[in-house]
Every structure is written in structure tokens, then in C-alpha cells.
């Protein structure tokens, strides 16, 4: 009897709390030791200023020598037919009779230039976070001064491969009472209001089912059943502190490595979709990789030079205030494009061959069956 009364008294003292872990209130964070040099503004996160990149002299490039050594084979009628046959065989709803019997009337060929700029950068933000405190050692301010966030050494992933990692800032930890359960480790069950028993779902507490004289078999006529939410205990373990009653607060460093991409394909007079040319495989004409690359200013196609200047300026403006550039890479590739005009059963059709691997884009292939395939 004494144990039952004690249990009911303890449950009565508990308050109802949300079951999902929530962030501590702002006023609690304000009472924590000040880390003004780490956190500013709303005391939750801040982007850190990037380091200045060292300058390097611009190199003179002889584009004529690049172009002379980069020659893409001309697409012949035989190559054009083989490319279409390969494309048709990969499509379940395309017949091969057209590809075998068509008559090629004209091949219009053009070589395009694709410029790409990749900027691999690192950004660091900080935020308050917490976890249940399990009486382990605390790496707090008493163990030393906080390191500058850009001085925290981490393993950088391979260049141009995106990743996100989280780290605990050294000497930033402290222990506080759980703000959700107020240090009790549990809270009242909302399903039974702390009673441990809930209304019978079968008879809705009436002890008998509607229009039946005999008592409800599920609750044996009591009208109540043990609460399924708390298994009859009347309370649940605090989901925020996992019943530990205390939380370890610390500053978490979130590092994001991002690869920003700028892409431009030179103008052309053919009607192949530009998004296909952006993905096409090309022949590498030029590659420049360094901590910071310089804009291309003297390329024979002025559009490529302008694209290089625009891409570098855009990346610089976008990353200047919140990230540090680790590496940049710019490339120029030659993309072959052929427009094939062919005749079949009295009508003229067109398809395109693009890339060094001879991918095909068929505009209106005449022997096609309706089975849900998408033309690419």
C-alpha cells in the first residue's frame, strides 16, 4: 500500500511533456557561459571568414598548339549508322528495320567547346547541441582554452568530393539539468494522465458493449484497461535525456565540403538539346587546377573566355562571405556534334550524334512502339 501511494504521489508531481527531443529554450542558452568569440548573433550559428588565397602569376597559353593536338575523328555514314543501331538496340520499343534500311542524305558536323569550373570549398558553422549525460568525463573550459575554429584540424575528403561532418569543439562542454523533464528523468503519460489505466477500447468505458447485457470480456466489466502507451506505469522515460536527468551541452562544429559547378557550352546552329551536350563525353583540350585559377582571357572563342571570367566571378561572390576555397579546377573540352538527315519510306528524318562516345538523340524515329520508353 505504501509503495502504491508513493508511486501515485511521484506521478502527480510530474508534468506532461512532449515526447520528441526539443532544443533548450533561448533563455537557458543565455545563462550558459559566454562564448562570444565562437558564437555571435543568435548564439546558434555563424559562418566564419575565409582565408586569403595566395596570388600567383598568370600563365601565357598558346591555344594554337592545344588545338593542333586535339583532333576529333570525322563521323562517316558507316559510323552514323552503327551509332543509330546501337541506340535502337538499347530501346525495347524501337525497331531495327529503319536503322538498317535508311538512306543517309546529309551529315552536318560541328565541334563545340564546353567550359567547366569546379570550386571545392569548406564552410564551418557552429551550433549549440546536447546529449544525455551519462556521468562520463566532461571536456569543459577548466581543461584549457578553446581553439580557434579554423585551427581545429580535420581530415579533408578527396578534392572535389562533397561531404559533411560534425565535431565537438574541445573544452566547450558543460552539464545542466534536463530542460524538458526538469531533472526528473520522466514525465506523466498523456495516454492515461498518469493513472496507469485507460478507458477500455472495446466498450469505451461502459463495462458492457452496446445492446449487449453481458459484461465486456476485454476489460472483465471494469471499463478500464492497462494503458498501452506506458505499459501501466503512469509515466514515461524522458525522450530528451533518456532518463539520465542531466544533459551535456556542447558546441558542435559542422563542416561542409561542397563542390560548386559552373558550366557553359559554346553556341551552335544545330537543334540538339543543350542539356544533352552538357552531359556529353568530350575530348579534354585544357585543364588548369590550383588553389585559385585565373580567368581565361585569350581563347580563340570569345564566348569561352567570357564564360571563364563570369564563372570565376560568380563563385567568388557566392563563397566569399561563408566559405574557404580549397581548390579550383577549370577545363575546356571539345564536344563533337553531328546532325544526320536520312530518308526512309518517302520521308526525311533527323537524329543527332554527340560526344566522343557517339551517343544518339533521335527526334522522331519512325519505327517506335508505345510501351512507355522515353526518348533521350
Short mmCIF file of C-alpha atoms in Angstrom, two decimals:
data_model
loop_
_atom_site.label_atom_id
_atom_site.label_comp_id
_atom_site.label_asym_id
_atom_site.label_seq_id
_atom_site.Cartn_x
_atom_site.Cartn_y
_atom_site.Cartn_z
CA UNK A 1 0.00 0.00 0.00
CA UNK A 2 2.85 2.36 0.87
CA UNK A 3 4.56 1.73 -2.46
CA UNK A 4 1.35 2.42 -4.38
CA UNK A 5 0.79 5.73 -2.57
CA UNK A 6 4.40 6.77 -3.13
CA UNK A 7 4.15 5.97 -6.80
CA UNK A 8 0.93 7.97 -7.20
CA UNK A 9 2.45 10.91 -5.33
CA UNK A 10 5.54 10.87 -7.57
CA UNK A 11 3.44 10.66 -10.71
CA UNK A 12 1.28 13.54 -9.54
CA UNK A 13 4.37 15.71 -9.29
CA UNK A 14 5.33 15.06 -12.89
CA UNK A 15 4.21 17.35 -15.68
CA UNK A 16 3.11 16.44 -19.17
CA UNK A 17 5.97 16.88 -21.65
CA UNK A 18 6.39 16.42 -25.39
CA UNK A 19 7.98 13.11 -26.23
CA UNK A 20 10.27 14.36 -29.00
CA UNK A 21 13.64 15.93 -28.06
CA UNK A 22 13.42 19.69 -28.38
CA UNK A 23 16.07 22.39 -28.32
CA UNK A 24 16.61 24.08 -24.97
CA UNK A 25 14.90 27.45 -24.55
CA UNK A 26 16.80 30.54 -25.60
CA UNK A 27 16.94 31.84 -22.03
CA UNK A 28 18.84 28.70 -20.98
CA UNK A 29 21.46 29.26 -23.65
CA UNK A 30 21.80 32.85 -22.47
CA UNK A 31 22.59 31.60 -18.97
CA UNK A 32 25.35 29.31 -20.23
CA UNK A 33 28.94 30.60 -20.13
CA UNK A 34 29.62 33.15 -22.85
CA UNK A 35 31.43 32.07 -25.99
CA UNK A 36 31.26 35.40 -27.78
CA UNK A 37 34.34 34.66 -29.83
CA UNK A 38 32.72 31.42 -31.03
CA UNK A 39 29.07 32.32 -31.37
CA UNK A 40 27.58 35.61 -32.43
CA UNK A 41 24.17 36.96 -33.36
CA UNK A 42 21.54 34.49 -32.20
CA UNK A 43 24.14 32.35 -30.37
CA UNK A 44 23.33 29.39 -32.58
CA UNK A 45 25.43 29.57 -35.71
CA UNK A 46 27.79 31.76 -37.70
CA UNK A 47 29.81 31.47 -40.90
CA UNK A 48 33.49 32.15 -40.48
CA UNK A 49 35.57 34.39 -42.66
CA UNK A 50 37.67 32.58 -45.31
CA UNK A 51 41.41 32.77 -45.53
CA UNK A 52 43.02 34.81 -48.28
CA UNK A 53 44.34 32.77 -51.19
CA UNK A 54 47.93 33.45 -52.25
CA UNK A 55 48.33 35.14 -55.61
CA UNK A 56 50.23 33.55 -58.47
CA UNK A 57 51.29 34.92 -61.86
CA UNK A 58 49.07 34.31 -64.85
CA UNK A 59 50.50 31.96 -67.45
CA UNK A 60 50.62 32.64 -71.17
CA UNK A 61 48.95 29.90 -73.18
CA UNK A 62 49.45 29.02 -76.84
CA UNK A 63 46.00 27.85 -77.85
CA UNK A 64 47.09 27.04 -81.39
CA UNK A 65 49.25 24.18 -80.10
CA UNK A 66 46.37 22.87 -77.98
CA UNK A 67 44.02 22.87 -80.95
CA UNK A 68 46.52 21.24 -83.28
CA UNK A 69 46.97 18.27 -80.96
CA UNK A 70 43.25 17.80 -80.33
CA UNK A 71 41.56 16.45 -83.42
CA UNK A 72 38.30 14.54 -83.26
CA UNK A 73 37.66 11.93 -86.00
CA UNK A 74 35.00 12.84 -88.56
CA UNK A 75 31.74 10.89 -88.35
CA UNK A 76 31.23 8.89 -91.54
CA UNK A 77 27.99 7.35 -92.83
CA UNK A 78 29.12 3.96 -91.52
CA UNK A 79 29.82 5.38 -88.05
CA UNK A 80 26.47 7.22 -88.08
CA UNK A 81 24.56 4.04 -88.94
CA UNK A 82 26.38 1.99 -86.29
CA UNK A 83 25.65 4.63 -83.67
CA UNK A 84 21.92 4.53 -84.51
CA UNK A 85 21.83 0.72 -84.47
CA UNK A 86 23.47 0.71 -81.04
CA UNK A 87 20.95 3.27 -79.80
CA UNK A 88 17.97 1.32 -81.18
CA UNK A 89 19.15 -1.96 -79.63
CA UNK A 90 19.15 -0.31 -76.21
CA UNK A 91 15.46 0.66 -76.55
CA UNK A 92 12.82 -2.01 -76.07
CA UNK A 93 10.23 -0.16 -78.15
CA UNK A 94 12.42 0.77 -81.15
CA UNK A 95 12.55 -1.43 -84.23
CA UNK A 96 15.85 -2.07 -86.02
CA UNK A 97 14.47 -2.22 -89.56
CA UNK A 98 14.69 1.56 -90.03
CA UNK A 99 18.27 1.76 -88.77
CA UNK A 100 19.26 -0.99 -91.20
CA UNK A 101 17.38 0.30 -94.27
CA UNK A 102 17.56 4.09 -94.04
CA UNK A 103 19.37 6.24 -96.61
CA UNK A 104 21.62 8.93 -95.16
CA UNK A 105 21.23 12.16 -97.15
CA UNK A 106 23.41 14.64 -95.26
CA UNK A 107 25.83 14.86 -92.32
CA UNK A 108 26.19 18.27 -90.70
CA UNK A 109 29.09 18.29 -88.28
CA UNK A 110 30.22 20.84 -85.73
CA UNK A 111 32.68 20.77 -82.83
CA UNK A 112 31.59 22.63 -79.72
CA UNK A 113 33.57 23.77 -76.69
CA UNK A 114 32.42 23.09 -73.15
CA UNK A 115 33.88 25.08 -70.29
CA UNK A 116 33.64 23.82 -66.72
CA UNK A 117 34.70 25.43 -63.46
CA UNK A 118 34.69 23.46 -60.22
CA UNK A 119 35.31 25.18 -56.90
CA UNK A 120 35.87 22.92 -53.91
CA UNK A 121 35.20 24.85 -50.72
CA UNK A 122 34.90 24.30 -46.99
CA UNK A 123 32.46 26.11 -44.71
CA UNK A 124 32.25 25.87 -40.94
CA UNK A 125 29.32 26.71 -38.72
CA UNK A 126 28.73 26.18 -35.02
CA UNK A 127 25.59 25.40 -33.07
CA UNK A 128 24.58 24.51 -29.54
CA UNK A 129 23.58 20.88 -29.16
CA UNK A 130 23.21 18.40 -26.33
CA UNK A 131 23.07 14.73 -25.47
CA UNK A 132 22.11 12.74 -22.36
CA UNK A 133 24.79 12.99 -19.71
CA UNK A 134 25.94 9.52 -18.58
CA UNK A 135 28.40 10.55 -15.87
CA UNK A 136 31.38 10.44 -18.20
CA UNK A 137 34.24 12.92 -18.05
CA UNK A 138 33.41 16.45 -19.18
CA UNK A 139 35.75 18.35 -21.50
CA UNK A 140 34.86 21.79 -20.22
CA UNK A 141 36.57 25.19 -20.03
CA UNK A 142 38.52 24.05 -16.97
CA UNK A 143 40.63 21.85 -19.26
CA UNK A 144 42.01 24.71 -21.32
CA UNK A 145 41.33 27.49 -23.75
CA UNK A 146 39.08 26.97 -26.77
CA UNK A 147 40.88 26.56 -30.09
CA UNK A 148 40.06 28.87 -32.97
CA UNK A 149 37.58 27.02 -35.15
CA UNK A 150 39.74 27.28 -38.24
CA UNK A 151 42.63 25.85 -36.18
CA UNK A 152 40.73 22.62 -35.47
CA UNK A 153 42.46 20.07 -37.67
CA UNK A 154 40.27 17.61 -39.55
CA UNK A 155 40.81 15.14 -42.36
CA UNK A 156 39.77 16.77 -45.63
CA UNK A 157 37.99 14.41 -48.07
CA UNK A 158 39.44 13.92 -51.57
CA UNK A 159 39.31 17.10 -53.61
CA UNK A 160 36.02 17.82 -55.39
CA UNK A 161 34.13 15.14 -53.39
CA UNK A 162 31.36 16.59 -51.23
CA UNK A 163 30.93 15.59 -47.60
CA UNK A 164 29.54 16.87 -44.27
CA UNK A 165 30.92 16.01 -40.84
CA UNK A 166 30.24 17.10 -37.26
CA UNK A 167 32.75 17.58 -34.46
CA UNK A 168 32.57 18.56 -30.80
CA UNK A 169 34.51 21.76 -30.10
CA UNK A 170 37.17 20.98 -27.46
CA UNK A 171 36.66 22.45 -23.97
CA UNK A 172 33.11 23.68 -24.76
CA UNK A 173 31.11 21.14 -22.71
CA UNK A 174 29.06 21.69 -19.57
CA UNK A 175 26.39 19.73 -17.70
CA UNK A 176 22.92 21.10 -16.95
CA UNK A 177 19.64 19.75 -15.62
CA UNK A 178 17.38 18.47 -18.41
CA UNK A 179 15.19 21.35 -19.52
CA UNK A 180 12.32 19.07 -20.62
CA UNK A 181 11.72 16.94 -17.51
CA UNK A 182 13.32 19.43 -15.08
CA UNK A 183 15.75 16.79 -13.86
CA UNK A 184 13.16 14.11 -13.08
CA UNK A 185 14.07 11.77 -15.91
CA UNK A 186 10.42 11.00 -16.70
CA UNK A 187 7.06 12.64 -17.31
CA UNK A 188 3.36 11.86 -16.98
CA UNK A 189 1.89 9.59 -19.62
CA UNK A 190 -0.51 11.57 -21.78
CA UNK A 191 -2.48 8.44 -22.67
CA UNK A 192 -3.70 7.68 -19.13
CA UNK A 193 -2.92 11.01 -17.43
CA UNK A 194 -0.62 9.21 -15.02
CA UNK A 195 -3.20 6.71 -13.77
CA UNK A 196 -1.72 3.64 -15.48
CA UNK A 197 -5.20 2.62 -16.60
CA UNK A 198 -7.10 3.87 -19.64
CA UNK A 199 -10.66 3.57 -20.94
CA UNK A 200 -11.36 0.17 -22.47
CA UNK A 201 -11.24 0.49 -26.27
CA UNK A 202 -13.85 -2.25 -26.71
CA UNK A 203 -16.68 -0.91 -24.54
CA UNK A 204 -15.47 2.71 -24.31
CA UNK A 205 -15.64 2.54 -20.51
CA UNK A 206 -19.30 1.45 -20.38
CA UNK A 207 -18.37 -2.01 -18.97
CA UNK A 208 -20.77 -3.55 -21.49
CA UNK A 209 -20.90 -3.37 -25.25
CA UNK A 210 -23.83 -1.56 -26.84
CA UNK A 211 -27.05 -3.63 -26.96
CA UNK A 212 -25.43 -6.48 -25.01
CA UNK A 213 -26.36 -7.50 -21.49
CA UNK A 214 -23.22 -9.34 -20.53
CA UNK A 215 -20.14 -7.54 -19.36
CA UNK A 216 -17.27 -6.66 -21.69
CA UNK A 217 -14.86 -9.55 -21.94
CA UNK A 218 -11.83 -7.41 -22.82
CA UNK A 219 -11.88 -5.44 -19.55
CA UNK A 220 -13.82 -8.05 -17.50
CA UNK A 221 -16.54 -5.48 -16.90
CA UNK A 222 -14.29 -2.88 -15.25
CA UNK A 223 -14.45 -0.42 -18.13
CA UNK A 224 -10.67 0.17 -17.93
CA UNK A 225 -7.57 -1.47 -19.32
CA UNK A 226 -3.89 -1.18 -18.64
CA UNK A 227 -2.50 1.75 -20.62
CA UNK A 228 -0.62 0.55 -23.68
CA UNK A 229 1.31 3.80 -24.01
CA UNK A 230 3.18 3.46 -20.69
CA UNK A 231 2.51 -0.25 -20.00
CA UNK A 232 0.56 0.72 -16.87
CA UNK A 233 3.39 2.66 -15.21
CA UNK A 234 1.66 6.04 -15.46
CA UNK A 235 4.83 7.72 -16.64
CA UNK A 236 7.33 7.52 -19.47
CA UNK A 237 11.06 7.99 -19.68
CA UNK A 238 12.03 11.46 -20.82
CA UNK A 239 12.91 11.24 -24.51
CA UNK A 240 15.29 14.21 -24.25
CA UNK A 241 17.64 12.99 -21.54
CA UNK A 242 16.77 9.27 -21.92
CA UNK A 243 16.08 9.15 -18.19
CA UNK A 244 19.54 10.42 -17.21
CA UNK A 245 18.07 13.65 -15.72
CA UNK A 246 21.00 15.73 -16.96
CA UNK A 247 22.21 16.91 -20.37
CA UNK A 248 25.68 17.54 -21.66
CA UNK A 249 25.61 20.80 -23.61
CA UNK A 250 28.43 21.49 -26.05
CA UNK A 251 29.24 23.50 -29.15
CA UNK A 252 29.15 21.41 -32.30
CA UNK A 253 31.24 22.28 -35.32
CA UNK A 254 29.61 21.37 -38.63
CA UNK A 255 31.98 21.28 -41.60
CA UNK A 256 30.56 21.05 -45.11
CA UNK A 257 32.74 20.42 -48.15
CA UNK A 258 30.95 21.46 -51.32
CA UNK A 259 31.86 21.30 -54.98
CA UNK A 260 30.30 24.22 -56.87
CA UNK A 261 29.96 23.76 -60.63
CA UNK A 262 29.75 26.34 -63.39
CA UNK A 263 29.21 25.05 -66.94
CA UNK A 264 28.96 26.64 -70.36
CA UNK A 265 28.62 25.16 -73.87
CA UNK A 266 29.54 27.33 -76.85
CA UNK A 267 26.87 28.41 -79.30
CA UNK A 268 25.91 26.18 -82.24
CA UNK A 269 23.45 26.24 -85.12
CA UNK A 270 22.14 22.69 -84.68
CA UNK A 271 19.00 21.79 -82.73
CA UNK A 272 20.38 19.23 -80.28
CA UNK A 273 19.18 19.98 -76.72
CA UNK A 274 21.79 21.88 -74.71
CA UNK A 275 21.25 19.74 -71.59
CA UNK A 276 22.48 16.68 -73.52
CA UNK A 277 25.61 18.49 -74.61
CA UNK A 278 26.33 19.49 -71.01
CA UNK A 279 26.47 15.78 -70.09
CA UNK A 280 28.25 14.60 -73.24
CA UNK A 281 31.66 12.98 -73.10
CA UNK A 282 34.30 15.17 -74.70
CA UNK A 283 37.96 15.32 -75.52
CA UNK A 284 39.97 17.26 -72.99
CA UNK A 285 41.61 20.29 -74.55
CA UNK A 286 42.80 22.17 -71.48
CA UNK A 287 42.93 21.65 -67.71
CA UNK A 288 44.00 24.10 -65.04
CA UNK A 289 43.90 23.13 -61.36
CA UNK A 290 45.19 25.20 -58.46
CA UNK A 291 44.19 26.77 -55.18
CA UNK A 292 42.74 29.62 -57.25
CA UNK A 293 42.57 29.66 -61.05
CA UNK A 294 42.77 32.73 -63.24
CA UNK A 295 40.16 33.57 -65.89
CA UNK A 296 40.89 32.54 -69.46
CA UNK A 297 41.26 35.71 -71.48
CA UNK A 298 42.79 34.77 -74.82
CA UNK A 299 40.87 31.71 -76.04
CA UNK A 300 40.03 31.77 -79.80
CA UNK A 301 36.29 31.55 -78.98
CA UNK A 302 35.48 34.73 -77.08
CA UNK A 303 32.38 33.13 -75.51
CA UNK A 304 34.62 30.66 -73.67
CA UNK A 305 36.83 33.44 -72.31
CA UNK A 306 33.77 35.37 -71.15
CA UNK A 307 32.30 32.24 -69.56
CA UNK A 308 35.52 31.65 -67.64
CA UNK A 309 35.54 35.20 -66.33
CA UNK A 310 31.85 35.02 -65.41
CA UNK A 311 32.14 31.63 -63.68
CA UNK A 312 35.10 32.62 -61.53
CA UNK A 313 33.42 35.90 -60.58
CA UNK A 314 30.17 34.11 -59.65
CA UNK A 315 31.91 31.53 -57.48
CA UNK A 316 33.99 34.20 -55.78
CA UNK A 317 30.92 36.29 -54.97
CA UNK A 318 28.89 33.30 -53.78
CA UNK A 319 31.57 31.88 -51.47
CA UNK A 320 33.38 34.99 -50.27
CA UNK A 321 31.41 35.52 -47.07
CA UNK A 322 30.92 31.98 -45.81
CA UNK A 323 33.47 29.51 -47.17
CA UNK A 324 37.14 28.93 -47.76
CA UNK A 325 38.21 27.79 -51.20
CA UNK A 326 40.45 24.71 -51.06
CA UNK A 327 40.91 24.01 -54.76
CA UNK A 328 39.65 25.11 -58.16
CA UNK A 329 39.68 23.31 -61.48
CA UNK A 330 38.72 24.63 -64.90
CA UNK A 331 38.62 22.60 -68.08
CA UNK A 332 37.84 23.08 -71.75
CA UNK A 333 36.58 20.08 -73.70
CA UNK A 334 35.78 19.58 -77.36
CA UNK A 335 32.32 18.08 -77.96
CA UNK A 336 31.65 16.65 -81.44
CA UNK A 337 28.08 17.06 -82.72
CA UNK A 338 26.66 15.62 -85.94
CA UNK A 339 23.20 16.23 -87.34
CA UNK A 340 22.19 13.27 -89.53
CA UNK A 341 19.48 13.78 -92.18
CA UNK A 342 18.15 10.48 -93.53
CA UNK A 343 15.40 9.25 -95.84
CA UNK A 344 13.03 6.37 -95.06
CA UNK A 345 9.86 5.35 -96.97
CA UNK A 346 9.48 8.69 -98.69
CA UNK A 347 10.03 10.89 -95.65
CA UNK A 348 13.05 12.75 -94.25
CA UNK A 349 14.03 12.39 -90.58
CA UNK A 350 16.81 13.71 -88.32
CA UNK A 351 18.86 12.34 -85.45
CA UNK A 352 21.92 13.64 -83.62
CA UNK A 353 25.20 12.01 -82.67
CA UNK A 354 27.01 13.76 -79.84
CA UNK A 355 30.05 13.17 -77.68
CA UNK A 356 33.19 11.18 -78.30
CA UNK A 357 31.29 8.00 -77.37
CA UNK A 358 28.68 8.62 -80.12
CA UNK A 359 25.51 8.98 -78.05
CA UNK A 360 22.31 9.41 -80.10
CA UNK A 361 19.32 11.71 -79.75
CA UNK A 362 16.51 10.64 -82.11
CA UNK A 363 13.95 13.36 -82.72
CA UNK A 364 11.22 11.37 -84.48
CA UNK A 365 12.26 7.79 -85.05
CA UNK A 366 9.69 6.24 -87.48
CA UNK A 367 9.67 2.68 -86.09
CA UNK A 368 8.67 3.16 -82.48
CA UNK A 369 6.08 1.29 -80.40
CA UNK A 370 4.15 2.71 -77.47
CA UNK A 371 5.44 0.95 -74.36
CA UNK A 372 6.48 3.83 -72.11
CA UNK A 373 10.09 4.45 -73.20
CA UNK A 374 11.39 7.98 -73.10
CA UNK A 375 13.42 9.37 -75.98
CA UNK A 376 16.85 10.62 -74.87
#
